[in-house]
Each structure stands twice: as C-alpha cells, then as structure tokens.
Amino acid sequence: MQVFRPFLFAAALVPLLATTALAETETLQVRNRSGVDLVRMFASPVTDEYWRDDLLGEYVLPSGRNADVTIRNVSECLYDLLMMFSDGAVVPGRVDVCESERFTIQP
C-alpha cells in the first residue's frame, strides 16, 4: 500500500495546481459613454460576497473617454461591477472578463 502513497499525494495536489494556474490578470478597456464622469468602479467575481478594491484608484474616467483597468487574481470569468458616478448615481453591471476586451457604459 505504501507504493501508492506518493501517487495519492500527487493526485490530491492536481486540483490545487489547476486553480492556481487559472488565477491570472485580465485587462478590460472601460469606455465611458454615460454622459457623467465615472469616479469609482469595483469588480468582484459573481461568487464573492464582498467588493474588491476600486479599479480606478485616484483616476476619474470622464465621459467620452476610455481607460484600461486591470483585474488581478482572476480565477473565474463572470464578474459583477459596481460603478459610481460624479452625480451620485450607483449602477451595477456584469462582464465576462475572459471573453470581453471592452466594457461600454451607456446611459
């Protein structure tokens, strides 16, 4: 039975390695066509119950402009978005970061 012990240990590590290999960084071009400046943008996997850090940081994305945002540690593709605008509006969204290179905010 001891001959199989190293194999069982290696087999137990495979799911962990696969999860680590999937965690990567995705860049998403955000196009603000809302008519209002975007001041904050949060993104989290749909399975998370908490929002991650603000993707814009100190940057404000004026209406009519584009910005590339980086989403780190991507382990699944579907992300919920929460966008906050200079007029006080808070708007939800959803994007597949694995399939989409752009996300356009429209009125």
mmCIF file of C-alpha atoms in Angstrom:
data_model
loop_
_atom_site.group_PDB
_atom_site.id
_atom_site.type_symbol
_atom_site.label_atom_id
_atom_site.label_comp_id
_atom_site.label_asym_id
_atom_site.label_seq_id
_atom_site.Cartn_x
_atom_site.Cartn_y
_atom_site.Cartn_z
ATOM 1 C CA MET A 1 0.000 0.000 0.000
ATOM 2 C CA GLN A 2 2.933 2.377 0.565
ATOM 3 C CA VAL A 3 3.822 2.237 -3.122
ATOM 4 C CA PHE A 4 0.632 4.191 -3.911
ATOM 5 C CA ARG A 5 1.014 6.852 -1.187
ATOM 6 C CA PRO A 6 3.165 9.267 -3.327
ATOM 7 C CA PHE A 7 0.710 8.872 -6.194
ATOM 8 C CA LEU A 8 -2.250 9.714 -3.940
ATOM 9 C CA PHE A 9 -0.447 12.791 -2.629
ATOM 10 C CA ALA A 10 0.314 13.966 -6.174
ATOM 11 C CA ALA A 11 -3.274 13.316 -7.242
ATOM 12 C CA ALA A 12 -4.534 15.391 -4.312
ATOM 13 C CA LEU A 13 -2.397 18.350 -5.444
ATOM 14 C CA VAL A 14 -3.707 18.432 -9.020
ATOM 15 C CA PRO A 15 -6.913 20.419 -8.237
ATOM 16 C CA LEU A 16 -4.884 22.966 -6.252
ATOM 17 C CA LEU A 17 -2.403 23.435 -9.064
ATOM 18 C CA ALA A 18 -5.192 23.821 -11.609
ATOM 19 C CA THR A 19 -6.815 26.565 -9.510
ATOM 20 C CA THR A 20 -3.521 28.401 -9.158
ATOM 21 C CA ALA A 21 -2.853 28.159 -12.878
ATOM 22 C CA LEU A 22 -6.238 29.730 -13.641
ATOM 23 C CA ALA A 23 -5.602 32.787 -11.451
ATOM 24 C CA GLU A 24 -4.331 35.428 -13.832
ATOM 25 C CA THR A 25 -4.598 39.088 -14.692
ATOM 26 C CA GLU A 26 -7.113 40.447 -17.195
ATOM 27 C CA THR A 27 -7.169 43.922 -18.727
ATOM 28 C CA LEU A 28 -10.507 45.455 -19.621
ATOM 29 C CA GLN A 29 -10.948 48.646 -21.629
ATOM 30 C CA VAL A 30 -13.727 50.660 -19.994
ATOM 31 C CA ARG A 31 -15.477 53.073 -22.356
ATOM 32 C CA ASN A 32 -17.498 55.731 -20.563
ATOM 33 C CA ARG A 33 -20.364 56.875 -22.799
ATOM 34 C CA SER A 34 -22.689 57.663 -19.885
ATOM 35 C CA GLY A 35 -22.608 61.459 -20.075
ATOM 36 C CA VAL A 36 -21.291 61.601 -16.480
ATOM 37 C CA ASP A 37 -17.781 61.144 -15.069
ATOM 38 C CA LEU A 38 -17.072 57.710 -13.559
ATOM 39 C CA VAL A 39 -15.383 58.172 -10.175
ATOM 40 C CA ARG A 40 -15.244 54.617 -8.811
ATOM 41 C CA MET A 41 -15.511 51.149 -10.275
ATOM 42 C CA PHE A 42 -15.475 47.923 -8.320
ATOM 43 C CA ALA A 43 -15.366 44.393 -9.729
ATOM 44 C CA SER A 44 -15.709 41.057 -7.966
ATOM 45 C CA PRO A 45 -16.377 37.509 -9.131
ATOM 46 C CA VAL A 46 -20.113 36.792 -9.019
ATOM 47 C CA THR A 47 -19.441 34.197 -6.304
ATOM 48 C CA ASP A 48 -17.801 36.736 -3.937
ATOM 49 C CA GLU A 49 -19.951 38.491 -1.393
ATOM 50 C CA TYR A 50 -17.610 41.488 -0.969
ATOM 51 C CA TRP A 51 -16.329 44.084 -3.416
ATOM 52 C CA ARG A 52 -12.632 44.159 -4.210
ATOM 53 C CA ASP A 53 -10.526 47.343 -4.497
ATOM 54 C CA ASP A 54 -11.558 50.307 -6.647
ATOM 55 C CA LEU A 55 -10.221 49.624 -10.159
ATOM 56 C CA LEU A 56 -9.823 53.327 -10.941
ATOM 57 C CA GLY A 57 -7.888 54.247 -7.798
ATOM 58 C CA GLU A 58 -7.381 58.031 -7.831
ATOM 59 C CA TYR A 59 -8.288 58.276 -11.524
ATOM 60 C CA VAL A 60 -11.617 59.696 -12.709
ATOM 61 C CA LEU A 61 -12.845 58.484 -16.103
ATOM 62 C CA PRO A 62 -14.505 61.432 -17.842
ATOM 63 C CA SER A 63 -17.499 60.809 -20.072
ATOM 64 C CA GLY A 64 -16.410 60.164 -23.638
ATOM 65 C CA ARG A 65 -13.033 58.740 -22.605
ATOM 66 C CA ASN A 66 -11.603 55.221 -22.298
ATOM 67 C CA ALA A 67 -9.338 53.655 -19.681
ATOM 68 C CA ASP A 68 -7.727 50.267 -19.274
ATOM 69 C CA VAL A 69 -8.353 48.661 -15.895
ATOM 70 C CA THR A 70 -6.555 45.624 -14.535
ATOM 71 C CA ILE A 71 -8.352 42.851 -12.706
ATOM 72 C CA ARG A 72 -5.895 40.717 -10.754
ATOM 73 C CA ASN A 73 -6.173 37.160 -9.492
ATOM 74 C CA VAL A 74 -8.889 36.187 -11.954
ATOM 75 C CA SER A 75 -9.977 32.671 -11.064
ATOM 76 C CA GLU A 76 -13.381 32.744 -12.755
ATOM 77 C CA CYS A 77 -14.715 34.666 -15.733
ATOM 78 C CA LEU A 78 -18.013 36.265 -14.717
ATOM 79 C CA TYR A 79 -17.647 39.484 -12.692
ATOM 80 C CA ASP A 80 -20.182 41.812 -11.105
ATOM 81 C CA LEU A 81 -19.439 45.511 -11.444
ATOM 82 C CA LEU A 82 -20.424 48.443 -9.274
ATOM 83 C CA MET A 83 -19.931 51.870 -10.841
ATOM 84 C CA MET A 84 -20.213 55.192 -9.014
ATOM 85 C CA PHE A 85 -20.632 58.433 -10.927
ATOM 86 C CA SER A 86 -19.936 62.076 -10.096
ATOM 87 C CA ASP A 87 -23.685 62.828 -9.992
ATOM 88 C CA GLY A 88 -24.162 60.285 -7.173
ATOM 89 C CA ALA A 89 -25.611 57.508 -9.339
ATOM 90 C CA VAL A 90 -24.590 53.953 -8.443
ATOM 91 C CA VAL A 91 -25.041 51.470 -11.292
ATOM 92 C CA PRO A 92 -24.474 47.696 -11.297
ATOM 93 C CA GLY A 93 -23.149 45.759 -14.266
ATOM 94 C CA ARG A 94 -21.798 42.365 -15.248
ATOM 95 C CA VAL A 95 -18.996 41.323 -17.597
ATOM 96 C CA ASP A 96 -17.261 38.135 -18.681
ATOM 97 C CA VAL A 97 -13.619 39.185 -18.315
ATOM 98 C CA CYS A 98 -12.374 36.095 -20.154
ATOM 99 C CA GLU A 99 -14.401 36.822 -23.297
ATOM 100 C CA SER A 100 -14.652 40.624 -23.323
ATOM 101 C CA GLU A 101 -11.857 43.051 -24.026
ATOM 102 C CA ARG A 102 -14.137 46.103 -23.645
ATOM 103 C CA PHE A 103 -16.956 47.223 -21.408
ATOM 104 C CA THR A 104 -19.022 50.218 -22.543
ATOM 105 C CA ILE A 105 -21.020 52.272 -20.059
ATOM 106 C CA GLN A 106 -24.046 53.784 -21.756
ATOM 107 C CA PRO A 107 -26.897 55.942 -20.423
#
